[in-house]
Coordinates of N, CA and C in Angstrom, one line a residue:
M1 N 71.8 203.2 60.5 CA 72.1 203.5 59.1 C 71.9 202.2 58.2
K2 N 71.2 202.6 57.0 CA 70.6 201.6 56.3 C 71.8 201.1 55.5
V3 N 71.8 199.9 54.9 CA 72.5 199.1 54.0 C 72.4 199.3 52.5
K4 N 73.3 199.5 51.7 CA 73.2 199.6 50.4 C 72.7 198.5 49.5
E5 N 73.3 197.3 50.1 CA 72.6 196.0 49.5 C 72.9 194.9 50.5
Y6 N 72.0 193.8 50.7 CA 72.1 192.8 51.4 C 71.6 191.6 50.9
N7 N 72.2 190.4 50.8 CA 72.0 189.4 49.8 C 71.9 188.2 50.6
I8 N 70.4 187.5 50.8 CA 70.3 186.3 51.5 C 69.9 185.0 50.4
V9 N 70.6 184.0 50.6 CA 70.4 182.9 49.5 C 69.7 181.9 50.5
I10 N 68.3 181.5 50.3 CA 67.7 180.5 51.1 C 67.5 179.1 50.4
S11 N 68.1 178.1 50.8 CA 68.2 176.9 50.1 C 67.5 175.7 51.0
G12 N 66.8 174.8 50.4 CA 66.1 173.6 50.9 C 65.6 172.9 50.0
V13 N 64.9 172.1 50.4 CA 64.0 171.0 49.4 C 62.5 171.4 49.5
G14 N 62.0 170.9 48.6 CA 60.5 171.0 48.3 C 59.8 170.7 49.5
G15 N 58.8 171.5 50.0 CA 57.8 171.3 51.3 C 58.6 171.7 52.3
Q16 N 59.5 172.3 52.5 CA 60.3 172.7 53.9 C 59.9 174.3 54.3
G17 N 59.3 175.0 53.2 CA 59.0 176.2 53.6 C 60.0 177.6 53.3
V18 N 60.9 177.1 52.3 CA 61.9 178.1 51.9 C 61.1 179.3 51.1
L19 N 60.0 179.1 50.3 CA 59.5 180.3 49.9 C 58.6 181.1 50.7
T20 N 58.1 180.5 51.8 CA 57.5 181.2 52.7 C 58.4 182.1 53.5
A21 N 59.6 181.5 53.9 CA 60.8 182.2 54.6 C 61.3 183.5 53.9
A22 N 61.5 183.3 52.4 CA 61.8 184.3 51.7 C 60.8 185.3 51.4
S23 N 59.4 185.1 51.5 CA 58.2 186.0 51.6 C 58.4 186.8 52.7
I24 N 58.4 186.2 54.0 CA 58.8 186.8 55.2 C 59.6 188.0 55.1
L25 N 60.9 187.4 54.8 CA 62.0 188.3 54.8 C 61.9 189.6 53.8
G26 N 61.4 189.1 52.7 CA 61.1 190.2 51.7 C 60.1 191.3 52.3
W27 N 59.2 190.8 52.8 CA 58.1 191.8 53.3 C 58.6 192.7 54.4
A28 N 59.6 191.9 55.3 CA 60.0 192.8 56.5 C 60.9 193.8 56.1
A29 N 61.8 193.5 54.8 CA 62.7 194.4 54.5 C 62.1 195.6 53.6
L30 N 60.8 195.2 53.0 CA 59.9 196.6 52.4 C 59.3 197.3 53.6
H31 N 58.9 196.7 54.6 CA 58.3 197.6 55.7 C 59.3 198.4 56.4
A32 N 60.6 197.8 56.3 CA 61.8 198.8 56.8 C 62.2 199.7 55.9
G33 N 61.6 199.9 54.7 CA 62.0 201.0 53.9 C 62.8 200.7 52.9
Y34 N 63.3 199.4 52.5 CA 64.3 199.1 51.6 C 63.8 198.8 50.4
K35 N 64.2 198.8 49.4 CA 64.2 198.3 48.0 C 64.3 196.8 48.1
V36 N 63.2 196.2 47.5 CA 63.4 194.6 47.7 C 63.5 193.9 46.4
R37 N 64.1 192.9 46.0 CA 64.2 192.1 44.9 C 64.2 190.7 45.2
M38 N 63.3 189.8 44.5 CA 63.2 188.4 44.9 C 63.4 187.5 43.8
G39 N 64.0 186.3 43.8 CA 64.0 185.5 42.8 C 63.9 184.0 43.4
E40 N 63.4 183.0 42.6 CA 63.4 181.7 42.9 C 63.7 180.7 41.9
V41 N 64.0 179.4 42.3 CA 64.1 178.5 41.4 C 63.5 177.3 42.1
H42 N 62.7 176.7 41.4 CA 61.9 175.6 42.0 C 62.5 174.0 41.5
G43 N 62.8 173.3 42.2 CA 62.9 171.7 41.7 C 61.9 171.1 41.8
M44 N 62.0 169.7 41.9 CA 61.0 169.0 41.8 C 60.4 168.9 43.2
S45 N 59.5 169.8 43.7 CA 58.9 169.8 45.1 C 58.4 168.6 45.6
Q46 N 57.6 167.8 44.9 CA 56.8 166.6 45.2 C 57.9 165.4 45.5
R47 N 59.1 165.7 44.9 CA 60.2 164.6 45.0 C 61.5 165.1 46.0
F48 N 61.2 166.2 46.9 CA 62.1 166.7 47.5 C 63.1 167.2 46.7
G49 N 63.0 167.8 45.6 CA 63.9 168.4 44.7 C 64.5 169.9 45.4
S50 N 65.5 170.4 45.1 CA 66.3 171.4 45.6 C 65.5 172.7 44.9
V51 N 65.4 173.4 46.2 CA 64.8 174.8 45.9 C 65.6 175.9 46.5
V52 N 65.7 177.1 45.7 CA 66.5 178.2 46.4 C 65.7 179.4 46.0
S53 N 65.9 180.3 46.9 CA 65.2 181.6 46.7 C 66.3 182.6 47.2
Y54 N 66.0 183.8 46.5 CA 67.0 185.0 46.6 C 66.3 186.3 47.3
V55 N 66.7 186.6 48.5 CA 66.1 188.0 48.9 C 67.2 189.1 48.8
R56 N 67.0 190.0 48.0 CA 68.1 190.9 48.0 C 67.3 192.5 48.2
F57 N 68.0 193.2 49.4 CA 67.3 194.4 49.8 C 68.3 195.5 50.1
G58 N 67.9 196.6 50.0 CA 69.0 197.7 50.2 C 68.6 199.0 49.6
E59 N 69.5 200.1 49.7 CA 69.1 201.3 49.0 C 69.4 201.2 47.4
E60 N 70.2 200.3 47.1 CA 70.7 200.3 45.8 C 70.8 198.8 45.4
V61 N 69.6 198.0 44.9 CA 69.6 196.8 44.6 C 68.8 196.6 43.1
Y62 N 69.7 196.1 42.3 CA 69.4 195.7 41.1 C 69.4 194.2 40.6
G63 N 68.3 193.6 40.1 CA 68.2 192.3 39.7 C 67.8 191.4 40.8
S64 N 67.1 190.2 40.5 CA 66.5 189.5 41.5 C 67.5 188.3 42.0
M65 N 68.3 188.2 41.2 CA 69.4 186.8 41.5 C 70.8 187.3 42.2
V66 N 71.0 186.6 43.3 CA 72.2 186.9 43.9 C 73.2 186.5 43.1
P67 N 74.2 187.3 42.6 CA 75.5 187.0 41.9 C 76.3 185.9 42.7
E68 N 76.9 185.1 42.1 CA 77.9 184.3 42.8 C 79.0 184.9 43.6
G69 N 79.2 184.5 44.9 CA 80.1 185.3 45.7 C 79.8 186.5 46.4
K70 N 78.6 187.0 46.3 CA 77.8 188.1 46.8 C 77.1 188.0 47.8
G71 N 76.6 186.7 48.2 CA 75.7 186.4 49.2 C 76.3 186.9 50.7
D72 N 75.6 187.5 51.5 CA 75.8 187.8 52.6 C 75.6 186.9 53.7
V73 N 74.6 186.0 53.2 CA 74.2 184.9 54.2 C 73.4 183.9 53.3
I74 N 73.8 182.5 53.8 CA 73.1 181.3 53.4 C 71.9 180.9 54.6
L75 N 70.9 180.8 54.3 CA 69.9 180.5 55.1 C 69.4 179.1 54.8
S76 N 69.8 177.8 55.1 CA 69.6 176.6 54.8 C 68.8 175.8 55.5
F77 N 67.8 175.1 54.8 CA 67.0 174.3 55.6 C 67.5 172.8 55.7
E78 N 68.6 172.5 55.0 CA 69.1 171.1 55.0 C 70.4 171.1 54.7
P79 N 71.5 170.5 55.2 CA 73.1 170.9 55.2 C 73.6 170.6 53.8
V80 N 73.3 169.6 53.0 CA 73.8 169.2 51.7 C 73.1 170.5 50.8
E81 N 71.9 170.9 50.9 CA 71.7 172.1 50.3 C 72.3 173.4 50.4
A82 N 72.8 173.5 51.7 CA 73.7 174.7 52.1 C 75.0 174.7 51.1
L83 N 75.4 173.3 51.2 CA 76.7 173.1 50.5 C 76.5 173.2 49.0
R84 N 75.4 172.9 48.5 CA 74.9 173.0 47.0 C 75.3 174.5 46.5
Y85 N 74.8 175.3 47.5 CA 75.1 176.9 46.8 C 76.0 177.6 47.7
V86 N 77.0 177.1 48.2 CA 77.9 177.5 48.9 C 78.9 178.7 48.1
N87 N 78.8 178.3 46.8 CA 79.5 179.2 45.9 C 78.8 180.7 45.7
Y88 N 77.5 180.7 46.2 CA 76.8 182.1 46.1 C 77.2 182.9 47.4
L89 N 78.0 182.3 48.3 CA 78.3 183.1 49.5 C 79.6 183.9 49.4
K90 N 79.6 185.1 49.9 CA 80.9 185.9 49.8 C 82.0 185.4 50.9
Q91 N 83.3 185.7 50.6 CA 84.1 185.1 51.8 C 84.1 185.8 52.8
G92 N 83.9 185.1 54.1 CA 83.8 185.8 55.1 C 82.1 186.0 55.7
G93 N 81.4 185.5 55.0 CA 80.0 185.5 55.1 C 79.3 184.6 56.0
M94 N 78.1 184.7 56.3 CA 77.4 183.7 57.4 C 76.7 182.4 56.9
A95 N 76.7 181.5 57.5 CA 75.7 180.3 57.1 C 74.9 179.9 58.3
V96 N 73.6 179.9 58.3 CA 72.6 179.7 59.4 C 71.8 178.3 58.7
V97 N 72.1 177.2 59.3 CA 71.9 175.8 59.0 C 71.0 175.1 59.7
N98 N 70.2 174.4 59.2 CA 69.4 173.4 59.9 C 70.3 172.1 59.8
T99 N 70.7 171.3 60.8 CA 71.6 170.4 60.3 C 70.8 168.8 60.2
K100 N 69.8 168.9 60.6 CA 68.7 167.6 60.4 C 68.6 167.5 59.0
P101 N 69.5 166.2 58.3 CA 69.6 165.8 56.9 C 68.2 165.3 56.5
I102 N 68.0 165.4 55.3 CA 67.0 164.7 54.5 C 67.9 163.9 53.5
V103 N 67.8 162.7 53.8 CA 68.7 161.5 53.1 C 68.2 161.3 51.6
P104 N 68.7 161.4 50.6 CA 68.4 161.2 49.3 C 68.1 159.7 49.1
V105 N 67.2 159.3 48.0 CA 67.1 157.9 47.9 C 68.2 157.1 47.4
Q106 N 69.3 157.9 46.7 CA 70.4 157.1 46.2 C 71.5 156.8 47.3
V107 N 71.4 157.7 48.4 CA 72.0 157.3 49.7 C 71.4 156.0 50.4
S108 N 70.2 156.1 50.6 CA 69.4 155.0 51.1 C 69.7 153.8 50.5
M109 N 69.9 153.7 49.1 CA 70.1 152.5 48.3 C 71.7 152.2 48.4
G110 N 72.4 153.1 49.0 CA 73.7 152.7 49.1 C 74.5 153.0 47.7
Q111 N 73.9 154.1 46.8 CA 74.4 154.4 45.7 C 75.4 155.6 45.7
A112 N 75.2 156.4 46.9 CA 76.0 157.6 47.0 C 76.1 158.1 48.6
R113 N 77.1 158.6 48.9 CA 77.3 158.9 50.2 C 77.0 160.2 50.9
Y114 N 76.4 160.5 52.0 CA 76.0 161.6 52.5 C 77.1 162.2 53.2
P115 N 77.5 163.5 52.9 CA 78.7 164.0 53.8 C 78.2 164.0 55.3
E116 N 79.3 164.0 56.1 CA 79.0 164.2 57.5 C 79.1 165.8 57.8
I117 N 78.2 166.0 58.9 CA 78.0 167.5 59.0 C 79.3 168.5 59.3
E118 N 80.0 167.7 59.8 CA 81.3 168.5 60.2 C 82.1 168.6 58.9
E119 N 82.0 167.6 57.8 CA 82.7 167.9 56.3 C 82.1 169.2 55.7
I120 N 80.8 169.3 55.9 CA 80.1 170.4 55.3 C 80.5 171.7 56.0
R121 N 80.6 171.7 57.4 CA 81.0 172.9 58.2 C 82.3 173.4 57.7
R122 N 83.2 172.3 57.5 CA 84.6 172.7 57.3 C 84.7 173.5 56.0
V123 N 83.9 173.1 54.7 CA 84.0 173.8 53.7 C 83.7 175.5 53.9
F124 N 82.5 175.6 54.7 CA 82.2 176.9 54.8 C 83.5 177.5 55.8
E125 N 83.8 176.9 56.7 CA 84.7 177.6 57.7 C 86.1 177.7 57.1
E126 N 86.7 176.8 56.3 CA 88.2 177.0 55.9 C 88.1 177.4 54.6
D127 N 87.4 177.0 53.6 CA 87.3 177.4 52.1 C 86.8 178.8 52.1
W128 N 85.5 179.1 52.9 CA 85.0 180.3 52.6 C 85.1 181.4 53.8
K129 N 85.8 180.9 55.0 CA 86.2 181.8 56.0 C 84.9 182.2 56.7
A130 N 83.7 181.6 56.5 CA 82.4 181.9 56.9 C 82.1 181.5 58.4
K131 N 81.2 182.3 59.0 CA 81.0 181.9 60.3 C 79.5 180.8 60.1
W132 N 79.7 179.7 60.8 CA 78.6 178.7 60.8 C 77.7 178.6 62.0
I133 N 76.5 178.8 61.8 CA 75.5 178.8 63.1 C 74.8 177.5 62.4
G134 N 75.0 176.3 63.0 CA 74.3 175.1 62.6 C 73.7 174.4 64.0
F135 N 72.5 174.0 63.8 CA 71.6 173.4 64.7 C 70.6 172.6 64.2
N136 N 69.9 171.6 64.9 CA 68.7 170.8 64.5 C 67.4 171.8 64.7
A137 N 67.0 172.8 63.7 CA 66.0 173.4 63.8 C 64.8 172.7 63.6
E138 N 64.6 171.5 63.1 CA 63.6 170.7 63.0 C 63.1 170.2 64.3
E139 N 64.3 170.0 65.1 CA 63.8 169.4 66.5 C 63.0 170.6 67.5
L140 N 63.7 171.9 67.2 CA 63.3 173.0 68.0 C 61.7 173.2 67.4
A141 N 61.4 173.1 66.3 CA 60.2 173.5 65.6 C 59.2 172.5 66.2
V142 N 59.4 171.3 66.4 CA 58.6 170.4 67.1 C 58.3 170.6 68.4
K143 N 59.5 171.1 69.2 CA 59.4 171.7 70.4 C 58.6 172.8 70.7
A144 N 58.5 173.5 69.5 CA 57.6 174.7 69.4 C 56.3 174.5 69.3
G145 N 55.9 173.3 68.6 CA 54.3 173.0 68.5 C 54.2 172.2 67.2
H146 N 55.2 172.4 66.3 CA 54.8 171.6 65.0 C 56.2 171.9 63.9
V147 N 56.5 170.8 63.2 CA 57.6 170.8 62.5 C 57.6 171.8 61.4
I148 N 56.4 172.3 61.2 CA 56.0 173.2 59.9 C 56.5 174.6 60.5
T149 N 57.0 174.9 61.6 CA 57.7 176.2 62.1 C 59.1 176.2 62.0
T150 N 59.5 175.1 61.5 CA 61.1 175.1 60.9 C 61.8 176.4 60.6
N151 N 61.0 176.9 59.4 CA 61.5 177.9 58.7 C 61.2 179.2 59.8
T152 N 60.5 179.2 60.9 CA 60.3 180.5 61.6 C 61.5 180.2 62.7
V153 N 61.8 179.1 63.2 CA 62.9 178.8 63.9 C 64.3 179.6 63.2
L154 N 64.5 179.0 61.9 CA 65.7 179.5 61.3 C 65.7 181.1 61.1
I155 N 64.4 181.8 60.8 CA 64.3 183.1 60.5 C 64.8 183.7 62.1
G156 N 64.2 183.2 63.4 CA 64.8 183.9 64.5 C 66.1 183.8 64.6
A157 N 66.9 182.6 64.2 CA 68.3 182.7 64.4 C 69.0 183.6 63.4
L158 N 68.4 184.0 62.3 CA 69.0 184.8 61.2 C 69.1 186.2 62.0
T159 N 68.1 186.5 62.7 CA 68.0 187.9 63.2 C 69.2 188.2 64.0
Q160 N 70.1 187.2 64.7 CA 71.0 187.4 65.7 C 72.3 187.5 65.0
I161 N 72.4 187.1 63.7 CA 73.8 187.1 63.1 C 74.4 188.6 63.3
P162 N 75.7 188.9 63.3 CA 76.2 190.2 63.4 C 75.9 191.1 62.0
E163 N 75.6 192.3 62.2 CA 75.2 193.2 61.1 C 73.9 193.0 60.4
F164 N 73.2 191.9 60.9 CA 71.7 191.9 60.1 C 71.0 193.0 60.2
P165 N 70.6 193.6 59.0 CA 70.0 195.0 58.8 C 68.6 195.1 59.4
L166 N 67.7 194.1 59.4 CA 66.5 193.7 60.0 C 66.3 193.8 61.6
G167 N 65.7 194.7 62.1 CA 65.5 194.3 63.5 C 64.7 193.1 63.9
E168 N 65.1 192.5 64.8 CA 64.4 191.3 65.5 C 62.9 191.5 65.7
D169 N 62.5 192.5 66.5 CA 61.1 192.8 66.7 C 60.2 193.0 65.4
H170 N 61.0 193.8 64.5 CA 60.4 194.0 63.1 C 60.1 192.6 62.5
V171 N 60.9 191.9 62.3 CA 60.6 190.6 61.6 C 59.6 189.7 62.3
R172 N 59.6 189.8 63.9 CA 58.7 189.1 64.4 C 57.1 189.7 64.2
E173 N 57.1 191.0 64.1 CA 55.7 191.3 63.7 C 55.4 191.1 62.3
V174 N 56.1 191.0 61.4 CA 55.8 190.5 60.1 C 55.3 189.1 60.1
I175 N 56.0 188.1 60.8 CA 55.7 186.8 61.1 C 54.3 186.7 61.6
R176 N 53.9 187.6 62.6 CA 52.6 187.6 63.4 C 51.6 187.8 62.6
L177 N 51.8 188.8 61.4 CA 50.9 189.1 60.5 C 50.7 188.2 59.4
S178 N 51.8 187.4 59.1 CA 51.7 186.4 57.9 C 51.0 185.0 58.3
V179 N 51.2 184.7 59.6 CA 50.6 183.1 59.8 C 49.2 183.4 60.1
P180 N 48.4 182.2 60.0 CA 46.9 182.4 60.7 C 47.0 182.4 62.2
P181 N 46.0 183.2 62.4 CA 45.9 183.7 63.9 C 46.0 182.5 64.9
K182 N 45.6 181.5 64.6 CA 45.7 180.2 65.6 C 47.1 179.8 65.6
A183 N 48.1 180.1 64.6 CA 49.4 179.7 64.8 C 50.2 180.6 65.2
V184 N 49.8 181.9 65.6 CA 50.8 183.1 66.1 C 51.5 182.5 67.3
D185 N 51.0 182.2 68.4 CA 51.8 181.8 69.3 C 52.7 180.6 69.1
M186 N 52.3 179.7 68.5 CA 53.3 178.6 68.1 C 54.7 179.2 67.3
N187 N 54.5 180.0 66.5 CA 55.5 180.7 65.6 C 56.2 181.6 66.5
M188 N 55.7 182.1 67.6 CA 56.4 183.1 68.4 C 57.3 182.3 69.1
R189 N 56.7 181.1 69.7 CA 57.7 180.1 70.4 C 58.8 179.7 69.6
A190 N 58.6 179.3 68.1 CA 59.7 178.8 67.4 C 60.6 180.0 67.1
F191 N 60.3 181.0 66.9 CA 61.0 182.2 66.7 C 62.0 182.3 67.9
D192 N 61.4 182.4 69.2 CA 62.4 182.6 70.3 C 63.3 181.4 70.4
L193 N 62.9 180.2 70.1 CA 63.7 179.1 70.0 C 65.0 179.2 69.1
G194 N 64.7 179.7 68.0 CA 65.8 180.0 67.1 C 66.8 181.3 67.4
V195 N 66.2 182.2 68.2 CA 67.0 183.4 68.6 C 68.0 182.5 69.7
K196 N 67.3 181.9 70.7 CA 68.2 181.5 71.7 C 69.2 180.5 71.1
A197 N 69.0 179.7 70.1 CA 70.0 178.7 69.5 C 71.2 179.5 68.7
A198 N 70.8 180.4 68.2 CA 71.9 181.3 67.6 C 72.8 181.9 68.6
K199 N 72.1 182.5 69.5 CA 72.8 183.2 70.5 C 73.8 182.1 71.5
D200 N 73.4 181.1 71.6 CA 74.2 179.9 72.4 C 75.2 179.6 71.3
V201 N 75.0 179.7 70.0 CA 76.2 179.3 69.1 C 77.3 180.5 69.0
L202 N 76.8 181.7 68.9 CA 77.6 182.8 69.1 C 78.1 183.3 70.2
G203 N 77.7 182.8 71.3 CA 78.2 183.1 72.7 C 77.7 184.4 73.2
L204 N 76.6 184.8 72.6 CA 75.8 186.0 73.2 C 75.0 186.0 74.3

C-alpha cells in the first residue's frame, strides 16, 4: 500500500554528499511510482557550511520544503547538523545519524563547545520521542573502500527503519545506476554495511 506523504530531511555540511543522497532517494521514489518534490538550501560548502535537502514523496505531495514538525525521518551526515534541524522532525519520528563529528573552527579555537553525542541523542529521544539510529558511517565507508561512500552507508541504514516506503532492493538498484561503473561494487559494500549497522541498532 502506497503512502500519501513521506518526508525526509537530509542534513550535513558541504562536501559530504547530501545532495547526491537526496537525488538518489528522489529517483528511487519516482521509479516506485510516487509523486516527488525536492528542495535544498546550500550553505558555504567550501567552508563546511550547513547544507539541507528535503525529499518529499507520496500520492499527495505539495511543495518542495518539509514543513516544521512534519519530517518522518532526519538523515544526517553530522551530529550537530541533525540537531540543527530537529524542529523539522515530527514527534515519534526517526533519526539516522552519522556520529562522526566535523568540529567547527570556533570549537577548535576554544570559543564554543561541541555537544556530546549523548546530549544530542537525548534531545531526539526525550524531547521528540524519536527513534535514534546513530553509528560512525564514515568509518564504515572507509571499510567499504572510500569515505565518499558515507552517503551510501546512510541510505542503506535508512532502508531498514520501520515503515520506510521504498524497498531495499529498489533503492540499491537506483544507486547501482547512479554511480560510475567502477564504483558500483564499493557502493554495494557500503550499502550492505549501512543495512547491517541499522539492523544491529534496531535489534533486527
